[in-house]
Coordinates of C-alpha atoms and ligand atoms in Angstrom, one line a residue:
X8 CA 29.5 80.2 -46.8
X9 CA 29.5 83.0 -44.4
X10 CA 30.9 86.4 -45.3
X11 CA 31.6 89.1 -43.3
X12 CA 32.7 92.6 -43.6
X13 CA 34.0 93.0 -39.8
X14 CA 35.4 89.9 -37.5
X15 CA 36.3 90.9 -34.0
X16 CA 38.3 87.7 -32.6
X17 CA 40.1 86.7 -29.9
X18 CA 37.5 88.5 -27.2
X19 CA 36.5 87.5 -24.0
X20 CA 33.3 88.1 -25.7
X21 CA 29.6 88.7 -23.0
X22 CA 26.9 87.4 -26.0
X23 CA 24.1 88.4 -23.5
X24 CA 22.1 85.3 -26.0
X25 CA 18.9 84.3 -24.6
X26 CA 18.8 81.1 -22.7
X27 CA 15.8 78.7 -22.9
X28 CA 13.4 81.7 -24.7
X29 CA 13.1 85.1 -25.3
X30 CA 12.5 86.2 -21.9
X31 CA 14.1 88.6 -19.9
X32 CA 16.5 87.3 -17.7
X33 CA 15.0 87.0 -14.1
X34 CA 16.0 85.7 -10.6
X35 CA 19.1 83.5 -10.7
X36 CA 19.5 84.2 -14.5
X37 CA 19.4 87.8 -13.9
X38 CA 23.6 87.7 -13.4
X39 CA 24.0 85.5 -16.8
X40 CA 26.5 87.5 -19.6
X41 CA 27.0 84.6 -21.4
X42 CA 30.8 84.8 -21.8
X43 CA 32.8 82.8 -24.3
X44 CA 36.7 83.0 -23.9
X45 CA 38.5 83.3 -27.7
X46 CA 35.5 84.7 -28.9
X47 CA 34.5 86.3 -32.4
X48 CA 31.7 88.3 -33.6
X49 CA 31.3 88.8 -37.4
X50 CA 29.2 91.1 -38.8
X51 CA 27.4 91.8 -42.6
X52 CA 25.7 94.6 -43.8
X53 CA 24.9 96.1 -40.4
X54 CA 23.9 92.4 -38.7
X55 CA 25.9 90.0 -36.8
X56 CA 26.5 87.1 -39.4
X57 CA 28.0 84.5 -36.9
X58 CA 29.8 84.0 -33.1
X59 CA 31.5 81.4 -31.8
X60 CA 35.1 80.8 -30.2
X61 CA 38.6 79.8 -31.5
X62 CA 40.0 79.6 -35.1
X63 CA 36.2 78.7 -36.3
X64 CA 36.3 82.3 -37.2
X65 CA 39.3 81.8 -40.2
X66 CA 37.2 80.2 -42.4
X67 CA 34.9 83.0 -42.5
X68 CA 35.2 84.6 -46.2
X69 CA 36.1 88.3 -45.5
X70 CA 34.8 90.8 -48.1
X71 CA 37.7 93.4 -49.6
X72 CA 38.1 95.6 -47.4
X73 CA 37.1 94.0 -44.3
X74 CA 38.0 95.1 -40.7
X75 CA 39.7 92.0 -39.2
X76 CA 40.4 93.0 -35.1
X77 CA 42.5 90.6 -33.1
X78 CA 40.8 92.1 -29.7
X79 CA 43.2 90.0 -27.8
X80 CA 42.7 90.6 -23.8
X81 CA 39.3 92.6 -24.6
X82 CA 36.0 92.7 -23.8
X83 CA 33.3 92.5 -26.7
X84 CA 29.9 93.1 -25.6
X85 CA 26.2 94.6 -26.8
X86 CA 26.4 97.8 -26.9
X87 CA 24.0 99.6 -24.3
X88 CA 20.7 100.3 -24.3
X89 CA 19.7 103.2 -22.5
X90 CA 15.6 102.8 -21.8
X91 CA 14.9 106.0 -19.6
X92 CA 16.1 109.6 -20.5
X93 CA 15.1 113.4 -21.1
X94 CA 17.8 115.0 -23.6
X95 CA 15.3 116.8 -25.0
X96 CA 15.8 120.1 -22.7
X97 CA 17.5 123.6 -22.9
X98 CA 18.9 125.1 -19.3
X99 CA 21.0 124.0 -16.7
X100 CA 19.5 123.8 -12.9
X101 CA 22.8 124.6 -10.8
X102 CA 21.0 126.9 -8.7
X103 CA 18.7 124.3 -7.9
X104 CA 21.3 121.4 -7.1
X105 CA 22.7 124.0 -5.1
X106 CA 19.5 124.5 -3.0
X107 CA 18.4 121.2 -3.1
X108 CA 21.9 119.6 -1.7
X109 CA 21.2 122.1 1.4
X110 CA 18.3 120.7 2.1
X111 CA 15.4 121.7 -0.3
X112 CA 12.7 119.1 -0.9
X113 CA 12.3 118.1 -4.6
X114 CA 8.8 118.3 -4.6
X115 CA 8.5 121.2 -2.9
X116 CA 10.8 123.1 -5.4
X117 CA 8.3 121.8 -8.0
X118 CA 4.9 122.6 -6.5
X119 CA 6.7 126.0 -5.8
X120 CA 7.1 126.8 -9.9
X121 CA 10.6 125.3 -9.8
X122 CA 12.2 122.3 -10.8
X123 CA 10.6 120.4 -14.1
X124 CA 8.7 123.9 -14.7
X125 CA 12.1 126.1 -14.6
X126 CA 13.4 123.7 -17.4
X127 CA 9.7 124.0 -19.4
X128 CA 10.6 127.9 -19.5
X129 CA 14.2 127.1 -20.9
X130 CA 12.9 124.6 -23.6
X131 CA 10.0 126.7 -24.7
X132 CA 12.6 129.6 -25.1
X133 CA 14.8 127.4 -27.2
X134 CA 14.5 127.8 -30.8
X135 CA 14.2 125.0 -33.0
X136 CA 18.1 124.8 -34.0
X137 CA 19.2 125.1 -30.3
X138 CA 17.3 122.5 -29.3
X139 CA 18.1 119.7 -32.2
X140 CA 22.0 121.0 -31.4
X141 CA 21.8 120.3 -28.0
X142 CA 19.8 116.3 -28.8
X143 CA 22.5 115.6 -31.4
X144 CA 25.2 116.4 -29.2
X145 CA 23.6 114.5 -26.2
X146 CA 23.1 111.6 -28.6
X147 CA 26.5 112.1 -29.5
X148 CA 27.8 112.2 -26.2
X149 CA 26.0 108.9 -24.8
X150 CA 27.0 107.0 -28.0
X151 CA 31.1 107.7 -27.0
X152 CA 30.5 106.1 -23.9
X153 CA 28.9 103.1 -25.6
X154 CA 24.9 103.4 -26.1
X155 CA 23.8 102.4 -29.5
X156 CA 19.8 102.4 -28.2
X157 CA 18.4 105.4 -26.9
X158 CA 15.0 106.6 -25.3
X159 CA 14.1 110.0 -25.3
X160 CA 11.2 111.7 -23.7
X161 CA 9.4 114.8 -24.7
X162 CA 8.1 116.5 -21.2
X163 CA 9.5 119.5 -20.7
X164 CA 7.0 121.2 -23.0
X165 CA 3.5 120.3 -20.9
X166 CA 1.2 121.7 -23.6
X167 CA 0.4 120.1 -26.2
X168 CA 1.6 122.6 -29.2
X169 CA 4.8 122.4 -27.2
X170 CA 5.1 118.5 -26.5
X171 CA 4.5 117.8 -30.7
X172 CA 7.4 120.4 -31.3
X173 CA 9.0 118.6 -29.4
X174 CA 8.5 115.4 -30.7
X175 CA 8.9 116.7 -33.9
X176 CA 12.5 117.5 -33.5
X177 CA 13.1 114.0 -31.4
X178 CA 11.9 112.3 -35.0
X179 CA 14.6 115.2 -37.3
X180 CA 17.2 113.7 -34.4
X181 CA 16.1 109.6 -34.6
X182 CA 16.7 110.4 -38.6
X183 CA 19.9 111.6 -38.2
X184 CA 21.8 110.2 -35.0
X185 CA 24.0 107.8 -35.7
X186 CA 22.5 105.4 -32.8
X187 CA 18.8 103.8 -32.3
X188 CA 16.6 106.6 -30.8
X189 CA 13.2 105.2 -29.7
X190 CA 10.7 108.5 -28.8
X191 CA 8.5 108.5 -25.8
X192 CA 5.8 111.3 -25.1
X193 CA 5.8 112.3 -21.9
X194 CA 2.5 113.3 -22.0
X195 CA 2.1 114.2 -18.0
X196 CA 5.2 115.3 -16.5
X197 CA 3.7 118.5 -13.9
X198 CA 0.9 120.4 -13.9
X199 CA 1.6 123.8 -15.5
X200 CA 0.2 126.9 -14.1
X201 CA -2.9 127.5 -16.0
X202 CA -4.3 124.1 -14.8
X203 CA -3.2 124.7 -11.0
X204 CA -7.1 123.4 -9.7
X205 CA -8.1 121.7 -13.3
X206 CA -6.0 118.6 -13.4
X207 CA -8.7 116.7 -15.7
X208 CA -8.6 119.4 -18.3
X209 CA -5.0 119.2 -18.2
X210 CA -4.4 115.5 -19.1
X211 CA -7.9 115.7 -21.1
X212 CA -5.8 118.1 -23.3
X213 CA -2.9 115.6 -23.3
X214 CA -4.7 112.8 -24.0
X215 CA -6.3 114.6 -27.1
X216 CA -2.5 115.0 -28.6
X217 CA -2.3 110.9 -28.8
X218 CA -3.8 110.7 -31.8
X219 CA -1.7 113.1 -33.7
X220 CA 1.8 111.1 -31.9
X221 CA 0.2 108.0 -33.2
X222 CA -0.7 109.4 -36.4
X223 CA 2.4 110.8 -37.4
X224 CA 4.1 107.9 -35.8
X225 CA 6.5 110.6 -33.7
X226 CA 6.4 108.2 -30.3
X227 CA 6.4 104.8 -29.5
X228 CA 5.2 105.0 -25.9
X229 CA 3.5 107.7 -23.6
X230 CA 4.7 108.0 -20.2
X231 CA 3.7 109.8 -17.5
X232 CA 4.8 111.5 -13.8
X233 CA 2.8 109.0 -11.1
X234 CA 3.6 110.4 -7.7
X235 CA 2.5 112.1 -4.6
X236 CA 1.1 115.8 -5.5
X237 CA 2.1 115.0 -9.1
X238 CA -0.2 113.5 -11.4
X239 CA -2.3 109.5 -9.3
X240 CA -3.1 106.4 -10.9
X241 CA -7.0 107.6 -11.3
X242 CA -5.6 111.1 -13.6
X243 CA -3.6 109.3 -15.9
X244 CA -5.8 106.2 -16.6
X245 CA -7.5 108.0 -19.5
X246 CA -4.4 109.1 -21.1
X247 CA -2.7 105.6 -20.9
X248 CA -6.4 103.9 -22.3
X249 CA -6.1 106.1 -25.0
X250 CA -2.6 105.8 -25.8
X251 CA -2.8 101.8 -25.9
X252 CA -5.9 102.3 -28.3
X253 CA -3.6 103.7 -30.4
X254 CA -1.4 101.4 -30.5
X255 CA 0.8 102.9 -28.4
X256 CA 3.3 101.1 -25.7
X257 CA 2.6 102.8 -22.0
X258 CA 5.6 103.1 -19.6
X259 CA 5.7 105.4 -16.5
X260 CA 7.7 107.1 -13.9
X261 CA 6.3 105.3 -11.0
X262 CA 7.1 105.4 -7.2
X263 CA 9.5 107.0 -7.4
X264 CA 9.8 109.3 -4.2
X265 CA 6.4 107.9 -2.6
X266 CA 4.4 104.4 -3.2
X267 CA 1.3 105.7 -4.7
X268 CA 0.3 102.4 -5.8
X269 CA 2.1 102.8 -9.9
X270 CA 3.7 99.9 -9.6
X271 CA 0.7 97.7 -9.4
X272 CA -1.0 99.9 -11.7
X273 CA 2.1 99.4 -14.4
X274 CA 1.3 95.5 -13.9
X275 CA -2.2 95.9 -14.4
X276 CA -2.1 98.0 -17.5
X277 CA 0.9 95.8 -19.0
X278 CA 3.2 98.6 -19.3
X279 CA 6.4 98.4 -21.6
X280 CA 8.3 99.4 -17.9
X281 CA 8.1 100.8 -14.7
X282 CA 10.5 103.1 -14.0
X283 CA 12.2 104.1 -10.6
X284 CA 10.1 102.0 -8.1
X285 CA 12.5 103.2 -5.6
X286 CA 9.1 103.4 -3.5
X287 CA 7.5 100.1 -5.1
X288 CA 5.4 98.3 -2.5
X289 CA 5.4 94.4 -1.8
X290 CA 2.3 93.5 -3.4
X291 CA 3.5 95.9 -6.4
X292 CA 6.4 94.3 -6.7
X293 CA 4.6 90.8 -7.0
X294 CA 2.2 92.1 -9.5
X295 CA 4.6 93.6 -11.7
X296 CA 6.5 89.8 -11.7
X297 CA 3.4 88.0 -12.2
X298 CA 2.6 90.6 -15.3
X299 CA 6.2 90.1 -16.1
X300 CA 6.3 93.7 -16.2
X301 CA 10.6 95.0 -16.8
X302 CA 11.5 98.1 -14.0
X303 CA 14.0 100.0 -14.8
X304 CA 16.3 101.4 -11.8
X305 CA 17.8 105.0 -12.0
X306 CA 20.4 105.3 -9.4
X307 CA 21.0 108.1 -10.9
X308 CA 18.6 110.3 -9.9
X309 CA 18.4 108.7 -5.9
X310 CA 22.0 109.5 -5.9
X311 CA 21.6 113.4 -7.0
X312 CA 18.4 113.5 -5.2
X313 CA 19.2 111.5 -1.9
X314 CA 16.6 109.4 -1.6
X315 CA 16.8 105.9 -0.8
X316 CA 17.9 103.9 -3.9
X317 CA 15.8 101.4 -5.7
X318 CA 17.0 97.7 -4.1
X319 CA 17.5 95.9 -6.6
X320 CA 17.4 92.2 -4.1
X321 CA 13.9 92.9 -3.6
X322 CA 13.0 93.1 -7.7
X323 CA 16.0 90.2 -8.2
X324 CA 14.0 87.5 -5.7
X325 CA 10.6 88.2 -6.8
X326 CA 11.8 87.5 -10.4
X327 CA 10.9 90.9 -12.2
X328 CA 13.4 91.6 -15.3
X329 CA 15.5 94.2 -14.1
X330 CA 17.1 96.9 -16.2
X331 CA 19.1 100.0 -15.8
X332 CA 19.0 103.1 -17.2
X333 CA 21.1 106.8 -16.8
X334 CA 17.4 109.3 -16.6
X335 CA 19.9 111.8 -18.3
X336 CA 17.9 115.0 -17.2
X337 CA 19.1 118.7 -16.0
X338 CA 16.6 118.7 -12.8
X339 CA 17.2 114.5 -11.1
X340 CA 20.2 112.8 -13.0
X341 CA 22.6 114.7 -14.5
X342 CA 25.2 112.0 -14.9
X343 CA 26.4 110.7 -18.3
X344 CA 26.4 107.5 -19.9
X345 CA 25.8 104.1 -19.0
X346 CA 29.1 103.0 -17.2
X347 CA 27.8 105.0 -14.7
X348 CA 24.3 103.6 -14.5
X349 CA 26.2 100.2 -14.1
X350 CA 28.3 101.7 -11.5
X351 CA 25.6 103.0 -9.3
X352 CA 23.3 100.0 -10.0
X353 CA 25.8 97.9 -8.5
X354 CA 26.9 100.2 -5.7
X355 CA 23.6 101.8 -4.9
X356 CA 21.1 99.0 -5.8
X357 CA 23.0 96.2 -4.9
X358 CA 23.1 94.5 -8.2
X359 CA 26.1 92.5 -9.0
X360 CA 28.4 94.1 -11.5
X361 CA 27.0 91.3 -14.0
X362 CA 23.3 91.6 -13.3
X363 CA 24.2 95.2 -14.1
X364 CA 25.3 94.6 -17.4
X365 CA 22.2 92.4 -18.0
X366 CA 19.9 95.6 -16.8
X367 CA 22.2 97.6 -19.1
X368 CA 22.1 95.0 -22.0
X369 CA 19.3 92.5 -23.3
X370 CA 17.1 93.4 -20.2
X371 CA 17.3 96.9 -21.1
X372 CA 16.7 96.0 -24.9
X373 CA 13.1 94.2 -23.2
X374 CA 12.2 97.1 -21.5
X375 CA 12.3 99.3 -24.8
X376 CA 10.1 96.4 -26.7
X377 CA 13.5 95.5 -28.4
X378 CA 14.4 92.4 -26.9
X379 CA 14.8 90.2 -29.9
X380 CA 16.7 92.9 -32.5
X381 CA 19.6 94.6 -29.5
X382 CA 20.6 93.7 -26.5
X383 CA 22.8 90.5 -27.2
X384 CA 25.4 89.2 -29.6
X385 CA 24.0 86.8 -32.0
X386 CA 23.1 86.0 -35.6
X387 CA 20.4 88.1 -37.2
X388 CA 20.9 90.9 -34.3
X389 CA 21.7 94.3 -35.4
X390 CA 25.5 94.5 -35.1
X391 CA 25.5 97.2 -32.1
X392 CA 29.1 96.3 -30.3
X393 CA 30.9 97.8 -27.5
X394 CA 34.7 96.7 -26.8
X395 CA 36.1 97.4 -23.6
X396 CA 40.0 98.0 -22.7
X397 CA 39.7 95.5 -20.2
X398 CA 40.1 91.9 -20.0
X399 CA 37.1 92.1 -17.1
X400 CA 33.7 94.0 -17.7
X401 CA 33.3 93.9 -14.2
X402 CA 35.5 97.2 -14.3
X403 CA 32.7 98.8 -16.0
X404 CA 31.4 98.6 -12.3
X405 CA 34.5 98.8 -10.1
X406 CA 36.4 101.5 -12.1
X407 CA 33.9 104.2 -11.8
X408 CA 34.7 106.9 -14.5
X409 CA 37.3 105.3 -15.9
X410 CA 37.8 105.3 -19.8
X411 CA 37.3 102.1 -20.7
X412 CA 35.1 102.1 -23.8
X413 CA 37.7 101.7 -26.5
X414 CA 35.2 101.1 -29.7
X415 CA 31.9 101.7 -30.7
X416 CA 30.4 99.8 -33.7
X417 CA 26.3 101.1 -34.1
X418 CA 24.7 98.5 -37.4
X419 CA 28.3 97.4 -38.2
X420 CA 29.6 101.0 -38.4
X421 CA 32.3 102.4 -35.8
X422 CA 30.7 105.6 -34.4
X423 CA 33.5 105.9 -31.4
Ligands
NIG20 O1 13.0 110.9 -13.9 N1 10.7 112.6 -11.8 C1 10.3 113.0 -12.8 N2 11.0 113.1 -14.0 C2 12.5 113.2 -14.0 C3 13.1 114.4 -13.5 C4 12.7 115.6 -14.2 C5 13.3 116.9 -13.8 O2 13.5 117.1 -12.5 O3 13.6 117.7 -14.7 C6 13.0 111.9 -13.3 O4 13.6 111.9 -12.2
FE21 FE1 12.8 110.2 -15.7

């Protein structure tokens, strides 16, 4: 007999389940939500119980106490997984938007001490307390508009005393925030001053702190800046070698503003992602399908930035999993949440408003190693729910901005 202590019935419910295995969606798959009309979700102890559609759901036993929702003309859905951001920062770069949107070149403003290196100063000035206040209330803030799995990056601290204080208050935050946080060391994310001509000393040093994040278990991936006058492929091959004998999963920003060859190197190293790819080349982009290799897209930051978004056909037809993330970050992508993500995917990338909510869903999940415990609605799956005041998730995409996440349940437990 099945018990439950929530039943949410009655949904247009998206179950995001897995098809034939526990792949990633790809290709003609990659726009598959899996809806059920009538549906119901019941949950236990955190975990979905059972789904399924029409009255089924009545002869579910209901524990005292139980929250029984007729969601009538409502979406249910996963809630989303956010693979790619950097909440872990102090400061604000108006000044720098400013510039930027009248004309100054990204990279330019960060080989000329600004940019990522403006926001190190912040962070390093921010005491402990500041920064876990301002991570809990980002947390917060993405968990109202539906996230219930996070990534975080450390990199705004680019020494290594810096980066494990970091990482240290990203593990006080995963401890406490209501949602999933998984924590990411972004090991190379600029070159700091005092390395300005030593670039091998720099991620030597870097590469020295994996142990210790492996050691006290504070990450669960190392990432790292691959682009033009940032850090190349050949710099960060000893910090990702060493990271993966730890045991640790790789990911990377890669191509972003420039093909620099990442995204073949990303297929070649079997990273966990590779992220932006705005830039990826042809024979990257067939390497990272035949690795089957998840990029994540951040419209986010080629819409603040202005460069050329990410097309998402090119990923879609060569069968990569494709997922979507919001890069919450002061200096690239300052937007908020993942109904925006979803927007810009769609109107940006060119994904369909349903492959979106695939990138933002169970691909997403993939992309974060998570693919078979979030991402979808199913028996056994942690009970992370999203319902939407719509009777059409394709709003998420079409009504940009528009308030339309009604509840948010995180292991069973409404958080929003
Ligand atoms: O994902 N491009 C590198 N890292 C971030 C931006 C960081 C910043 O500008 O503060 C990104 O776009
Ligand atoms: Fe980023």
């Amino acid at each position: 007999m099945t018990v439950a202590d929530l039943v949410l019935h009655g949904a247009r419910l998206l179950t995001l389940a897995p098809l034939k295995d526990e792949r990633p969606r790809v290709g003609p798959a990659a726009g598959d939500v899996g809806a059920v009309m009538d549906g119901f979700v019941a949950v236990r102890d955190g975990a979905i119980v059972a789904t399924g559609h029409g009255s089924v759901h009545g002869a579910i036993e209901r524990v005292e106490g139980a929250i029984d929702v007729d969601v009538q003309g409502r979406v249910v859905m996963p809630g989303f997984v956010d693979p790619h951001t950097h909440l872990c920062y102090a400061g604000e770069r108006w000044e720098e938007f400013a510039t930027r949107k009248s004309g100054a070149d990204y990279l330019a403003v960060l080989a000329a001490g600004g940019g990522i290196h403006a926001t190190v100063r912040a962070t390093r000035d921010a005491s402990d307390d500041q920064l876990f206040a301002l991570l809990m209330r980002r947390i917060a803030d993405a968990a109202e508009l539906g996230t219930t799995t996070i990534e975080v990056k450390s990199g705004y601290g680019l020494d290594p005393g810096e980066e494990l204080r970091q990482l240290r208050l990203l593990a006080r935050a995963k401890a406490d925030a209501p949602i999933d946080v998984a924590v990411t060391y972004l090991a190379a994310h600029a070159l700091p001053a005092p390395y300005t001509d030593d670039r091998k000393s720099f991620i030597r040093e870097a590469t020295k702190a994996v142990a210790t994040v492996a050691n006290e278990s504070l990450a669960e991936a190392v990432d790292a800046f691959v682009e033009k006058g940032v850090f190349d492929v050949d710099d960060v091959r000893p910090l990702f070698a060493a990271a993966k004998k730890a045991g640790l999963a790789v990911t990377m920003h890669a191509d972003q503003l420039n093909d620099v060859g990442a995204s073949a190197f990303a297929a070649r190293t079997h990273a966990r992602s590779a992220d932006h790819v705005a830039h990826a080349s042809a024979d990257g982009i067939r390497a990272l399908a035949r690795a089957e290799v998840p990029v994540v897209l951040l419209p986010g930051s080629a819409f603040f930035v202005g460069y050329p978004p990410p097309e998402a056909r090119r990923f879609i037809a060569a069968r990569v999993p494709v997922a979507l993330a919001s890069d919450h970050n002061p200096g690239t992508s300052p937007l908020e949440g993942m109904p925006t993500a979803i927007a810009l995917g769609v109107t940006l990338c060119g994904l369909t408003p349903h492959e979106a909510i695939v990138a933002a869903t169970i691909n997403a999940a993939h992309a974060l190693g998570r693919g078979g415990r979030v991402g979808a609605l199913l028996a056994g799956r942690r009970a992370d729910i999203v319902v939407l005041d719509t009777d059409d998730e394709r709003e998420l995409a079409y009504r940009m901005g528009a308030p339309l996440i009604a509840e948010v349940y995180s292991s069973g437990r409404r958080i929003a």
